[in-house]
Short mmCIF file of C-alpha atoms in Angstrom, two decimals:
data_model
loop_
_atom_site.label_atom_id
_atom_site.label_comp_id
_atom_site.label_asym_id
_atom_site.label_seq_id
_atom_site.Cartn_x
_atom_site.Cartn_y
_atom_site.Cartn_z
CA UNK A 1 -83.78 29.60 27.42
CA UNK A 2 -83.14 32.71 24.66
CA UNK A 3 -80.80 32.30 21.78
CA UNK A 4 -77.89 33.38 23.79
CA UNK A 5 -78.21 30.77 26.51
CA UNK A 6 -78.51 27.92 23.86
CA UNK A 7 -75.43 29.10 22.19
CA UNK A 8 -73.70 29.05 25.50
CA UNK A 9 -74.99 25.42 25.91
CA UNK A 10 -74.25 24.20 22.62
CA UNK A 11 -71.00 25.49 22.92
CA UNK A 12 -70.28 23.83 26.24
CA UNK A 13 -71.72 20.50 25.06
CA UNK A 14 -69.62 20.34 21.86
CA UNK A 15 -66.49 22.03 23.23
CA UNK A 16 -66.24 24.67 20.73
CA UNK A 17 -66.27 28.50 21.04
CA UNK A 18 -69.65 30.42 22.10
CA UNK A 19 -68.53 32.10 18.24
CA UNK A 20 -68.45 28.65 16.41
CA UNK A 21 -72.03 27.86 18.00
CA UNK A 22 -73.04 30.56 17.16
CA UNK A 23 -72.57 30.37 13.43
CA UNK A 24 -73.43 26.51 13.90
CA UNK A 25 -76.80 27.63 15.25
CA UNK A 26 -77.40 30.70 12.52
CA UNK A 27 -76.52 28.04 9.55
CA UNK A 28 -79.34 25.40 10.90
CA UNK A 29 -81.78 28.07 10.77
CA UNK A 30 -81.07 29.43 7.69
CA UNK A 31 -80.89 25.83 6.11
CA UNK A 32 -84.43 25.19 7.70
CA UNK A 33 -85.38 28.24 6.83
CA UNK A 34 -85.13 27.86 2.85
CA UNK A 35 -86.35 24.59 3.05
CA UNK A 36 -89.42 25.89 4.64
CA UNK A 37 -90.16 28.46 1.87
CA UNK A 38 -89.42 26.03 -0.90
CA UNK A 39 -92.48 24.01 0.90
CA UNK A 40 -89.92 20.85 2.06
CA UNK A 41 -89.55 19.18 5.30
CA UNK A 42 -86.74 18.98 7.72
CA UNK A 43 -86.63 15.42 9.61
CA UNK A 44 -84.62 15.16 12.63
CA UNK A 45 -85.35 11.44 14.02
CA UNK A 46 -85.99 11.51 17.70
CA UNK A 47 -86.43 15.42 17.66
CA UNK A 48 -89.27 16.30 15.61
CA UNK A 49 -89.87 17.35 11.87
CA UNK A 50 -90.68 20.63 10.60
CA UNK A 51 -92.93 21.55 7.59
CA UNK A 52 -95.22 23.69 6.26
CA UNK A 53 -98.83 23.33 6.09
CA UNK A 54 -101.31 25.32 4.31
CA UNK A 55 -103.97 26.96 5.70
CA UNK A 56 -107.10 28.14 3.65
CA UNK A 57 -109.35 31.12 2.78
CA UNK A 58 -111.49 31.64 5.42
CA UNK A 59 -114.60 34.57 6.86
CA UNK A 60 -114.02 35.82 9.99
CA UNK A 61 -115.81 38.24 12.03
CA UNK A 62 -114.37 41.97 13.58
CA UNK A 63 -114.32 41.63 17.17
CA UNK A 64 -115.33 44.56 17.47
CA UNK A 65 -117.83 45.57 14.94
CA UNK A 66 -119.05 41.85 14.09
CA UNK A 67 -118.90 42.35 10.35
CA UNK A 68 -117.68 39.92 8.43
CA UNK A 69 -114.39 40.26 7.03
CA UNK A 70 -112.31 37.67 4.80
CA UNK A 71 -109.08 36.20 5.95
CA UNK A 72 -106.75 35.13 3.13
CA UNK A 73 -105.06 31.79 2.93
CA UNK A 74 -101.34 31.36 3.86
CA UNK A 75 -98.42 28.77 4.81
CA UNK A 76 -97.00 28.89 8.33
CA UNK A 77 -94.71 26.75 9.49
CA UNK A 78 -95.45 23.61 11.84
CA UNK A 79 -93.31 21.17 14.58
CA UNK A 80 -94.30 17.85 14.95
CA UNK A 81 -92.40 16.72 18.07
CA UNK A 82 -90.74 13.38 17.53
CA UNK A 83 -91.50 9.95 19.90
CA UNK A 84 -87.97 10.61 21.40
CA UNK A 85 -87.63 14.37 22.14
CA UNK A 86 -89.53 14.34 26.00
#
C-alpha cells in the first residue's frame, strides 16, 4: 500500500474527504517527526511505539579495497510493533 492508497483508506474508514486524510495523515507525520528529532517517543497502545536509538562509532571495512574505514555514530529512527498490531 503507497501513501495514496492509505489516504484513500483512511478516508473511506473515517468518512471524510481523500483531502481531509490527507492533511490528517501529513500532520501525524510531521508531529512524529519533531518528536523524533527532539529524541522523544511516540506511544500508540496496540500499534507500536516509535523512538530513536543511538547507534555508535564504529570501523568498518571497504568492500572493495578491505581498508579500514571509520563509520561515524548517528540516531535513526526505530518501530517497536505493539502486542496488538498483527
Amino acid at each position: 500500500m503507497n501513501k495514496t492508497e492509505l489516504i484513500a483508506a483512511m478516508a473511506e474508514k473515517a468518512g471524510m474527504t481523500k483531502v481531509d486524510a490527507g492533511k490528517a495523515l501529513n500532520a501525524y507525520v510531521d508531529v512524529v517527526k519533531e518528536q523524533l528529532a527532539k529524541g522523544g517517543r511516540v506511544t500508540l497502545v496496540g500499534f507500536g511505539t516509535f523512538g530513536v536509538t543511538e547507534r555508535p562509532a564504529r570501523v568498518g571495512r571497504n568492500p572493495r579495497t578491505g581498508a579500514k574505514i571509520k563509520i561515524a555514530a548517528k540516531k535513526s529512527a526505530k518501530f517497536k510493533a505493539g502486542k496488538g498490531l498483527l
